[in-house]
Amino acid sequence: MSDLDNKQKRRLPPKKLPPETMISKTWMVWLVIAMLTIGLLMWKTENTAGPETVNMQQVLDLVEAGNVTKGTIQYDLALGPTAATITGTVQAEAAFPNGSTTFRTQGRVTEATAEVLQRSKVFTEVASETFVRALVYNVLPFMLVIGLVYFLFVRQMRSTGRSALNFGKSRAKLLTRDRDRITFADVAGCDEAKEEVSEVVEFLRDPKKFQKMGGRIPKGMLMVGPPGTGKTLLAKAVAGEADVPFFSISGSDFVEMFVGVGASRVRDMFEQGRKNAPCLIFIDEIDAVGRQRGAGLGGGNDEREQTLNSLLVEMDGFDTTEGVIIIAATNRPDVLDSALLRPGRFDRQIYVDLPDINGREQILRVHARKISLADNVDLQVIARGTPGLSGAELANLLNEAALLAARRNRKKVEMVDVEDAREKVQFGRERRRLMDDEEKKLTAYHEAGHALVQAVLDDGHMPVHKVTIIPRGRSLGSTMFIPKKDILTHAMKRMLNQIAMGLGGRIAEELVMGDISSGAAGDIKQITKIARHMVCDWGMSPLGPISFGDNQDTVFLGRDITRSEHVSEETARKIDAEIHRIIDEQHTRARQIIEQKREALDKIAQALLQYETIEGRHVLEILEHGEIRSPVVPVPPPKLDDKGGKKGPEKTASPEPLCGGAPAPTPA
């Protein structure tokens, strides 16, 4: 059979089971429940030792002999006025041959018989059993058992609208066009990516335009980028612009505990797409099912590989003329299988990067539509002060500003609310932890050392924004920097300045306090990381432009668990010596700056002890004029408890690091 015949058979709609099939399966379930109930009844009847059946004369003999200890007389009006059922218990010595000590008889009770039974004073009359009472005692327990079985099995199998045979059905969700429609106007900060996907929109609107030229639209597009950059939103915008059905599914939805379910769901998803063509199928976080086969610790997983194989076959088998376009998103393209990325499956990779300053402003304007902003809020200034933030983080920033304004009982969001929200998102929330005078002085000189060195060495690229000794996040103090523009490359001079600035806090502690603390732990880690990147990765040392070391990322863990060093012991010693040299030179450089500007250091620290928070312009005023000339916005004092005293310091399990609030830029 040819491949064409196979494709035609694959495109045929799946055969639907007639309704009688599901009805017969339901009756089979009920039949099994009924058989289990009857079997339980029979087993109970056969295995339960019942009373001995006797006649009325035998009962009278037992009564006259005094062997009956107690008994009951229950008249049955349905059989007649004198018909009754007599039950009783005899003494152990008078037990019946089968070992039973109870008896039972049915018959007519004459006046003479009733007189004998009443004279014995061991029999009591009970109310006659009605039909309802018999139903409650005999039928209701079994109905409860049947209901429990139905709930545990049938309802569980049909939960969330799926029967027991629907495990292999696709979990793709169809977005409503009218309610959930998103267009390109709702997407900002990724103009290049929108241009890439606009071809798909044109194809879905007018496919003949491309077919006349002999062109073939890409079968699939893979969107790659950091988290929160708008990959999912861009895919929804493509469907909204083209006005076609949009199926959304996550890569983890294909993974199931049952074998073969993932592959079945892949096939069903593509069948749904063909029925609703033209349409878009969006697979979010495709790295959950598309990871490289046969890799990772412990080898490959058979079920996951079966799902991936089914996805590869389906993507290679369907034709783009059907109008089904596959869009996937991931932030880990390095772990995807190479067969998934080849042309014919995912023909095009679209990189959705973090937004630049213009993109951040556009994103802020999109999210600001639903927020009541005051006239003094300048979104351009906010965009300039938020480098490296994604679209999701910018949306969270405006939301935090709105919540903060609501707590302050404002009618609109002011600029100060946005600034506070930005500092909270970037540097952490303020924690009013009261410190003693010694710790407060130590923190003040530590942050003053950072601010002084950065203010002296800065070339206008990353000025000091704010210095505070109010705890934020995991630090007891913060020195905040805001770059003037987005950081795309790392210059050698600026990296050396970053190392010198990171050492400024430790040097200030040593010169003033005569001792060093653990507060510089975060600074030491950061400067060591920068120095190692300069030597091993960036070629910024006398060793030359050579890359030393090769990180091997495991596919499943996604992080460095091994680092193979392709260097000799002699070269390794040279690398360590170069790292030490860079840090030692910048330590000497920063120490000279602080010793020369010792008076400015003391004034910055005193200002921090007085105001707790000062702006970057105040640091520059101290360096130029020897004093603060512009006004300082006072910080609200700590809250008091009910007795009017100050709250004591919070207890922590470990000392907090005193590192600067804005670390050096993350090396590329």
XYZ file of C-alpha atoms in Angstrom:
668
model
C 0.000 0.000 0.000
C 1.342 3.391 -0.989
C 2.020 6.308 1.344
C -0.760 8.277 -0.364
C -3.289 5.616 0.555
C -2.046 5.616 4.117
C -2.440 9.406 4.361
C -5.952 9.218 2.909
C -6.928 6.598 5.421
C -5.429 8.631 8.223
C -7.466 11.659 7.211
C -10.736 9.766 7.333
C -12.845 10.735 10.312
C -12.761 8.242 13.144
C -15.571 5.754 13.376
C -18.025 6.692 16.058
C -19.473 3.987 18.227
C -23.269 3.687 18.068
C -25.225 4.741 21.120
C -26.247 1.116 21.732
C -22.646 0.295 22.543
C -22.452 2.695 25.491
C -25.944 1.596 26.641
C -24.913 -2.052 26.598
C -21.770 -1.223 28.568
C -23.882 0.571 31.192
C -26.183 -2.441 31.472
C -23.151 -4.655 31.860
C -22.017 -2.570 34.835
C -25.451 -2.829 36.453
C -25.576 -6.567 35.760
C -22.280 -7.087 37.523
C -23.535 -5.043 40.512
C -26.728 -7.120 40.688
C -24.842 -10.406 40.506
C -22.539 -9.309 43.295
C -25.523 -8.347 45.459
C -27.338 -11.664 44.890
C -24.181 -13.599 45.577
C -23.709 -11.673 48.826
C -27.273 -12.473 49.881
C -26.917 -16.165 49.113
C -23.617 -16.360 50.897
C -25.091 -14.662 53.929
C -28.110 -16.956 53.941
C -26.047 -20.110 53.629
C -23.406 -19.165 56.154
C -25.590 -17.739 58.889
C -26.812 -20.186 61.586
C -30.573 -19.506 61.738
C -33.206 -20.557 64.299
C -34.667 -24.086 64.429
C -38.053 -24.394 62.646
C -40.627 -26.170 64.878
C -44.391 -26.630 64.961
C -46.864 -25.094 67.379
C -47.125 -28.262 69.517
C -43.367 -28.385 70.032
C -43.493 -24.769 71.241
C -46.207 -25.654 73.769
C -44.127 -28.620 74.981
C -41.088 -26.422 75.494
C -43.157 -23.878 77.412
C -44.750 -26.472 79.699
C -41.296 -27.944 80.376
C -39.987 -24.503 81.407
C -37.138 -24.531 78.848
C -38.111 -21.231 77.142
C -36.318 -18.218 78.564
C -37.869 -15.507 76.385
C -39.902 -15.175 73.207
C -41.962 -12.908 70.957
C -45.367 -13.148 69.277
C -45.779 -11.098 66.099
C -49.171 -11.217 64.383
C -49.289 -10.950 60.584
C -52.594 -9.284 59.668
C -51.966 -9.840 55.970
C -52.414 -13.627 56.472
C -55.317 -13.442 58.899
C -56.356 -12.180 62.357
C -54.886 -15.210 64.174
C -51.790 -15.801 62.026
C -48.583 -15.093 63.878
C -44.864 -15.731 63.924
C -43.480 -17.036 67.240
C -39.763 -16.837 68.017
C -37.921 -17.635 71.228
C -34.798 -18.791 73.018
C -34.375 -22.014 74.991
C -31.928 -22.973 77.710
C -28.554 -24.330 76.755
C -29.445 -27.760 78.162
C -32.435 -27.958 75.828
C -30.554 -26.968 72.661
C -31.711 -28.455 69.387
C -29.728 -31.146 67.518
C -28.157 -28.596 65.166
C -26.778 -26.677 68.164
C -29.156 -23.729 67.882
C -30.789 -22.305 71.016
C -33.445 -20.325 69.133
C -36.610 -21.486 67.437
C -39.182 -20.113 65.046
C -42.672 -21.149 63.955
C -45.566 -19.775 61.950
C -49.222 -20.687 62.264
C -52.608 -19.887 63.744
C -52.746 -19.056 67.438
C -55.925 -20.273 69.084
C -57.316 -18.960 72.325
C -56.015 -21.978 74.232
C -52.547 -21.608 72.738
C -52.481 -17.887 73.486
C -53.519 -18.576 77.097
C -50.646 -21.037 77.558
C -48.108 -18.655 76.095
C -49.308 -15.715 78.190
C -49.394 -17.797 81.378
C -45.689 -18.597 80.955
C -44.848 -14.838 81.246
C -41.825 -15.177 78.889
C -43.540 -14.128 75.650
C -44.233 -10.566 74.608
C -46.307 -9.305 71.721
C -44.673 -7.017 69.103
C -46.258 -4.858 66.432
C -47.097 -6.501 63.163
C -44.558 -5.945 60.363
C -45.833 -3.657 57.611
C -44.690 -3.535 54.010
C -42.817 -0.283 54.485
C -41.026 -1.573 57.532
C -40.006 -4.740 55.725
C -38.764 -2.680 52.818
C -36.639 -0.491 55.060
C -35.072 -3.388 56.925
C -34.479 -5.687 53.977
C -34.068 -3.602 50.825
C -32.561 -0.303 51.973
C -29.143 -1.719 53.050
C -28.649 -3.264 49.645
C -29.666 -0.021 47.914
C -27.035 1.790 49.915
C -24.428 -0.751 48.835
C -25.443 -0.368 45.186
C -25.327 3.430 45.451
C -21.855 3.309 46.971
C -20.584 1.048 44.198
C -22.113 3.350 41.606
C -20.442 6.416 43.125
C -17.039 4.795 43.482
C -16.845 3.289 40.010
C -19.287 4.741 37.520
C -19.148 8.373 38.666
C -15.387 8.328 38.973
C -15.050 6.918 35.489
C -17.280 9.694 34.144
C -15.717 12.564 36.111
C -15.060 15.824 34.299
C -17.229 14.659 31.423
C -15.011 11.706 30.428
C -16.082 8.079 30.554
C -13.860 5.152 31.375
C -12.871 4.759 27.779
C -11.952 8.413 27.222
C -8.460 8.472 28.736
C -7.011 8.769 25.266
C -9.086 11.796 24.344
C -7.289 15.084 23.867
C -7.455 17.657 26.652
C -7.025 20.586 24.303
C -9.276 23.498 25.256
C -11.113 25.423 22.566
C -11.106 29.151 23.292
C -14.293 31.025 22.572
C -13.781 33.518 19.785
C -16.010 36.258 21.116
C -15.216 36.131 24.816
C -11.507 35.259 24.739
C -10.496 37.021 21.557
C -7.061 38.664 21.689
C -5.547 40.694 18.869
C -2.131 42.164 18.087
C -3.254 45.396 19.790
C -3.091 43.510 23.121
C 0.507 42.415 22.487
C 3.366 44.880 22.907
C 7.117 44.801 23.229
C 7.769 42.134 20.566
C 7.386 43.807 17.193
C 9.811 41.455 15.427
C 7.940 38.394 16.647
C 4.625 39.875 15.500
C 6.059 40.366 12.027
C 7.131 36.721 11.940
C 3.695 35.373 12.824
C 1.817 37.818 10.596
C 2.498 35.477 7.658
C 0.451 32.795 9.384
C -2.415 35.231 9.829
C -2.356 36.109 6.140
C -2.273 32.422 5.180
C -5.257 31.579 7.357
C -7.192 34.495 5.921
C -6.247 33.916 2.257
C -4.453 30.582 1.690
C -4.745 30.814 -2.105
C -2.415 33.827 -2.109
C 0.516 31.604 -1.104
C -0.578 28.515 -2.993
C -0.594 30.377 -6.336
C 3.076 31.209 -5.903
C 3.911 27.633 -5.003
C 4.849 28.635 -1.482
C 4.303 26.446 1.547
C 3.400 27.886 4.880
C 5.431 26.528 7.797
C 3.815 23.516 9.446
C 4.889 24.584 12.875
C 6.422 27.521 14.677
C 8.387 27.306 17.895
C 8.377 30.349 20.148
C 11.459 30.578 22.314
C 12.165 33.084 25.040
C 12.470 33.717 28.768
C 9.422 33.219 30.994
C 6.864 36.021 30.976
C 7.782 37.546 27.602
C 4.354 36.912 26.038
C 4.742 33.718 24.001
C 1.325 32.348 24.909
C -0.291 35.751 24.467
C 1.232 36.097 20.999
C -0.151 32.717 19.939
C -3.638 33.711 21.112
C -3.292 36.974 19.192
C -2.548 35.037 15.995
C -5.784 33.093 16.398
C -7.686 36.267 17.232
C -6.391 38.118 14.193
C -7.137 35.229 11.856
C -10.531 34.587 13.528
C -10.052 30.816 13.585
C -10.540 28.213 16.335
C -7.713 28.091 18.869
C -6.906 24.848 20.682
C -4.655 25.246 23.694
C -2.960 22.371 25.506
C 0.002 22.024 27.823
C 2.845 19.616 27.251
C 2.230 18.028 30.648
C -1.329 17.040 29.590
C 0.122 14.315 27.385
C 1.882 12.672 30.305
C -0.293 10.129 32.110
C 0.167 7.177 34.419
C -1.352 4.794 31.864
C 0.779 3.437 29.043
C -0.146 4.668 25.576
C -2.449 7.454 26.754
C -0.095 10.244 25.644
C 0.221 8.917 22.095
C -3.537 8.470 21.868
C -4.132 12.043 23.003
C -1.719 13.339 20.364
C -3.597 11.503 17.612
C -6.953 12.714 18.901
C -5.697 16.308 19.098
C -4.723 16.293 15.440
C -8.045 14.703 14.493
C -9.862 17.523 16.271
C -7.703 20.015 14.411
C -8.587 18.488 11.032
C -12.299 18.584 11.839
C -12.123 22.285 12.784
C -9.713 23.365 10.024
C -8.552 26.030 9.517
C -7.397 26.319 13.118
C -4.401 26.791 15.407
C -3.092 24.208 17.856
C -0.961 25.718 20.612
C 1.229 23.457 22.762
C 2.569 25.322 25.782
C 5.754 24.142 27.526
C 6.463 21.555 24.853
C 9.740 20.632 26.574
C 7.667 18.487 28.979
C 7.008 15.983 26.167
C 9.579 16.916 23.515
C 12.807 16.360 25.433
C 15.670 14.563 23.783
C 15.145 10.813 23.616
C 17.388 8.437 25.493
C 18.997 11.139 27.619
C 19.086 12.037 31.246
C 19.881 10.195 34.426
C 18.608 6.634 34.254
C 17.943 6.609 30.515
C 14.833 7.441 28.557
C 11.213 6.930 29.543
C 9.273 4.622 27.241
C 5.906 6.304 27.700
C 7.310 9.793 27.063
C 9.204 8.601 24.022
C 6.079 6.965 22.621
C 4.245 10.257 22.983
C 7.061 12.133 21.273
C 7.189 9.576 18.443
C 3.456 9.966 17.902
C 3.867 13.751 17.789
C 6.668 13.464 15.238
C 4.624 11.167 13.005
C 1.511 13.333 13.150
C 3.408 16.544 12.405
C 5.156 14.885 9.478
C 1.957 13.326 8.151
C -0.519 16.159 7.919
C -0.561 18.706 5.118
C -0.567 22.474 5.624
C -3.221 22.784 2.923
C -5.628 21.478 5.520
C -5.211 24.752 7.408
C -3.888 23.313 10.677
C -0.952 25.283 12.082
C 1.036 24.086 15.103
C 2.502 26.700 17.456
C 4.590 25.639 20.451
C 6.291 27.600 23.209
C 9.214 26.804 25.468
C 11.953 28.507 27.414
C 14.289 25.514 27.122
C 14.959 24.953 23.404
C 18.288 23.294 24.203
C 16.603 20.191 25.646
C 14.276 19.535 22.686
C 14.818 16.546 20.422
C 16.565 17.349 17.143
C 13.935 15.470 15.140
C 11.321 17.882 16.436
C 13.223 20.941 15.250
C 13.985 19.860 11.712
C 12.321 21.565 8.721
C 8.984 19.949 7.971
C 7.928 19.907 11.600
C 8.856 23.116 13.357
C 10.116 25.017 10.350
C 10.589 28.332 12.079
C 11.873 29.391 15.482
C 10.702 32.768 16.749
C 12.718 34.272 19.587
C 10.642 36.414 21.946
C 13.250 38.344 23.921
C 12.917 40.600 26.932
C 11.538 43.998 25.893
C 13.762 47.035 25.428
C 12.959 50.482 26.787
C 10.435 51.225 24.020
C 8.862 47.802 24.395
C 8.541 48.217 28.157
C 6.781 51.538 27.664
C 4.337 49.949 25.214
C 3.682 47.072 27.606
C 3.051 49.479 30.477
C 0.568 51.417 28.354
C -1.313 48.220 27.499
C -1.624 47.164 31.138
C -2.369 50.724 32.274
C -5.690 50.687 30.413
C -7.408 48.956 33.322
C -5.713 51.030 36.050
C -6.695 54.545 37.098
C -3.429 56.479 36.871
C -2.860 60.034 38.045
C -1.571 62.722 35.693
C 1.876 62.742 37.316
C 2.588 59.106 36.369
C 5.187 59.050 33.593
C 5.320 55.596 32.028
C 8.474 56.494 30.080
C 10.355 57.140 33.321
C 9.100 53.834 34.720
C 10.210 52.011 31.570
C 13.682 53.541 31.821
C 13.971 52.405 35.444
C 12.915 48.794 34.855
C 15.616 47.220 32.670
C 15.517 43.459 32.369
C 11.889 43.067 33.439
C 9.558 40.920 31.357
C 6.007 41.745 30.355
C 4.573 39.652 33.179
C 6.782 41.425 35.724
C 5.724 44.844 34.387
C 2.068 43.856 34.698
C 2.752 42.719 38.258
C 4.473 46.063 38.961
C 1.387 48.074 37.975
C -0.821 45.705 39.939
C 1.334 46.147 43.046
C 1.136 49.918 42.576
C -2.667 49.737 42.398
C -2.832 47.632 45.561
C -0.473 49.997 47.350
C -2.559 53.025 46.326
C -5.704 51.290 47.564
C -4.090 50.638 50.949
C -3.173 54.319 51.135
C -6.811 55.300 50.397
C -5.992 57.112 47.182
C -8.468 57.654 44.377
C -5.803 57.210 41.678
C -2.386 55.627 41.457
C 0.300 58.271 42.048
C 3.892 58.269 40.807
C 5.175 57.619 44.322
C 3.052 54.445 44.454
C 4.582 53.198 41.226
C 8.113 53.996 42.472
C 7.506 52.130 45.723
C 6.061 49.189 43.819
C 9.075 49.145 41.494
C 11.501 49.049 44.403
C 9.450 46.304 46.020
C 9.489 44.175 42.867
C 13.167 44.730 42.052
C 14.820 44.930 45.474
C 12.322 43.375 47.888
C 9.811 44.659 50.391
C 10.801 46.859 53.308
C 10.969 45.059 56.638
C 10.830 47.224 59.708
C 13.416 45.318 61.681
C 14.752 47.420 64.540
C 18.510 47.112 65.027
C 20.715 48.262 67.869
C 23.126 51.177 67.432
C 26.143 49.001 66.632
C 24.423 46.984 63.881
C 22.845 50.135 62.480
C 26.232 51.868 62.320
C 27.830 48.821 60.704
C 25.104 48.673 58.066
C 25.335 52.409 57.403
C 29.091 52.343 56.752
C 28.750 49.173 54.654
C 26.212 50.741 52.308
C 28.076 54.061 52.340
C 31.163 52.214 51.085
C 29.194 50.747 48.160
C 27.637 54.083 47.269
C 30.882 56.074 47.548
C 32.940 53.801 45.312
C 30.175 53.538 42.691
C 29.609 57.319 42.671
C 33.338 57.951 42.117
C 33.887 55.293 39.438
C 30.589 55.594 37.568
C 30.840 56.903 34.002
C 27.168 57.822 33.858
C 26.107 54.336 32.843
C 24.839 53.087 36.225
C 24.388 55.930 38.737
C 23.388 55.421 42.350
C 19.617 55.583 42.685
C 19.005 55.156 46.413
C 20.843 54.082 49.548
C 18.971 52.749 52.573
C 19.633 50.894 55.795
C 16.030 49.695 55.994
C 15.990 45.910 55.505
C 14.716 44.787 52.107
C 14.327 41.183 51.101
C 17.208 39.196 52.607
C 19.509 42.160 53.221
C 19.733 44.584 56.135
C 20.566 47.437 53.775
C 20.543 48.180 50.071
C 22.412 50.289 47.555
C 20.261 50.544 44.446
C 21.445 51.301 40.936
C 19.392 51.981 37.831
C 21.220 51.826 34.490
C 20.603 54.619 32.023
C 20.012 52.130 29.210
C 19.604 48.435 28.660
C 22.712 46.344 29.248
C 23.467 44.316 26.131
C 27.218 43.787 26.485
C 29.647 43.874 29.383
C 32.674 46.152 28.990
C 35.866 45.277 30.829
C 36.180 48.642 32.597
C 32.610 48.501 33.867
C 33.084 44.959 35.124
C 36.178 46.064 37.030
C 34.190 48.943 38.475
C 31.521 46.484 39.576
C 34.129 44.415 41.405
C 35.551 47.506 43.125
C 32.052 48.631 44.132
C 31.276 45.179 45.559
C 34.370 45.376 47.758
C 33.575 48.893 48.981
C 31.274 47.737 51.785
C 33.771 45.275 53.270
C 36.608 47.842 53.089
C 34.486 50.505 54.826
C 33.682 48.079 57.649
C 37.356 47.280 58.115
C 38.538 50.913 58.118
C 35.872 52.290 60.442
C 34.931 49.404 62.714
C 38.337 47.719 62.801
C 36.702 44.410 61.988
C 34.873 42.643 59.172
C 31.525 40.844 59.261
C 29.653 38.202 57.327
C 27.582 40.910 55.671
C 29.854 40.886 52.623
C 29.116 37.225 51.786
C 26.813 38.097 48.901
C 29.264 40.687 47.575
C 32.143 38.197 47.636
C 30.130 35.598 45.681
C 29.155 38.163 43.058
C 32.623 39.602 42.465
C 34.163 36.121 42.318
C 31.594 35.131 39.705
C 32.353 38.215 37.619
C 36.118 37.684 37.845
C 35.799 34.023 36.829
C 33.668 34.941 33.823
C 36.230 37.555 32.811
C 39.050 35.001 32.829
C 37.318 31.819 31.642
C 34.585 33.023 29.284
C 35.232 36.582 28.120
C 38.996 36.534 27.551
C 39.569 39.662 29.701
C 42.929 38.585 31.113
C 46.563 38.085 29.999
C 45.707 34.423 29.327
C 44.148 35.567 26.079
C 40.844 35.000 24.285
C 40.527 31.365 25.270
C 37.487 29.678 26.791
C 38.416 27.531 29.774
C 35.908 24.960 30.987
C 32.849 23.446 29.393
C 29.562 23.257 31.252
C 27.558 20.101 30.544
C 23.884 20.639 31.223
C 21.823 17.530 31.829
C 18.681 17.324 29.776
C 16.288 16.602 32.583
C 17.726 18.620 35.398
C 18.401 21.715 33.353
C 21.334 22.894 35.443
C 25.037 22.356 35.834
C 25.678 19.155 37.746
C 29.018 18.479 36.103
C 31.736 20.761 34.855
C 34.397 19.160 32.767
C 37.586 21.128 32.840
C 39.599 20.697 29.656
C 42.658 22.356 31.163
C 45.842 21.145 32.738
C 46.759 21.637 36.375
C 49.221 24.360 35.414
C 46.563 26.246 33.445
C 44.117 25.869 36.327
C 46.679 27.457 38.659
C 47.118 30.329 36.204
C 43.325 30.846 36.089
C 43.124 30.972 39.877
C 46.066 33.378 39.969
C 44.391 35.696 37.442
C 41.146 35.706 39.428
C 43.096 36.573 42.580
C 44.989 39.294 40.740
C 41.835 40.966 39.410
C 40.145 40.966 42.809
C 43.288 42.116 44.657
C 43.853 45.023 42.245
C 40.269 46.208 42.579
C 40.453 45.803 46.357
C 43.478 48.112 46.440
C 41.757 50.533 44.082
C 38.570 50.674 46.180
C 40.569 51.074 49.401
C 42.445 54.070 47.987
C 39.167 55.727 46.970
C 37.626 55.257 50.411
C 40.779 56.476 52.212
C 40.920 59.572 50.010
C 37.182 60.243 50.452
C 37.010 59.301 54.132
C 35.216 62.507 55.095
C 32.567 61.911 52.450
C 32.176 58.333 53.690
C 31.487 59.538 57.236
C 28.936 62.109 56.047
C 27.085 59.549 53.911
C 26.960 57.142 56.864
C 25.753 59.899 59.216
C 23.039 60.841 56.738
C 21.925 57.216 56.612
C 21.835 57.025 60.408
C 19.743 60.203 60.514
C 17.360 59.685 57.579
C 17.668 55.886 56.998
C 17.202 56.456 53.252
C 18.862 58.970 50.931
C 18.731 59.468 47.174
C 21.581 59.163 44.709
C 21.670 62.941 44.228
C 22.373 63.331 47.946
C 25.479 61.161 47.585
C 26.706 63.335 44.710
C 26.017 66.500 46.712
C 28.146 65.211 49.584
C 31.004 64.427 47.170
C 30.809 67.850 45.458
C 29.784 70.219 48.267
C 30.455 68.247 51.430
C 26.807 68.394 52.525
C 23.262 67.557 51.484
C 21.584 70.575 49.923
C 18.359 69.121 48.498
C 15.537 68.085 50.824
C 15.360 64.526 52.116
C 11.977 62.847 52.234
C 11.536 61.504 55.777
C 10.807 57.835 56.281
C 7.859 56.933 58.567
C 9.030 55.700 61.977
C 8.500 52.114 63.066
C 5.055 51.221 64.389
C 4.515 51.069 68.137
C 2.811 48.270 70.005
C -0.286 48.615 72.185
C 1.716 49.608 75.262
C 3.481 52.446 73.468
C 6.869 50.840 73.360
C 8.889 49.949 70.306
C 8.565 46.473 68.917
C 11.526 44.304 69.571
C 13.746 43.008 66.796
C 12.537 39.981 64.883
C 14.314 36.736 65.559
C 15.968 35.061 62.619
C 17.535 31.685 62.266
C 20.684 33.056 60.658
C 22.264 36.484 60.221
C 21.144 38.382 57.125
C 23.792 39.372 54.587
C 24.590 43.036 54.255
C 25.098 42.978 50.533
C 24.101 45.782 48.206
C 20.552 45.824 46.942
C 21.498 45.921 43.260
C 24.063 43.247 42.358
C 26.208 43.433 39.318
C 24.596 42.576 35.990
C 24.215 38.886 35.406
C 26.908 37.747 33.001
C 25.633 36.711 29.599
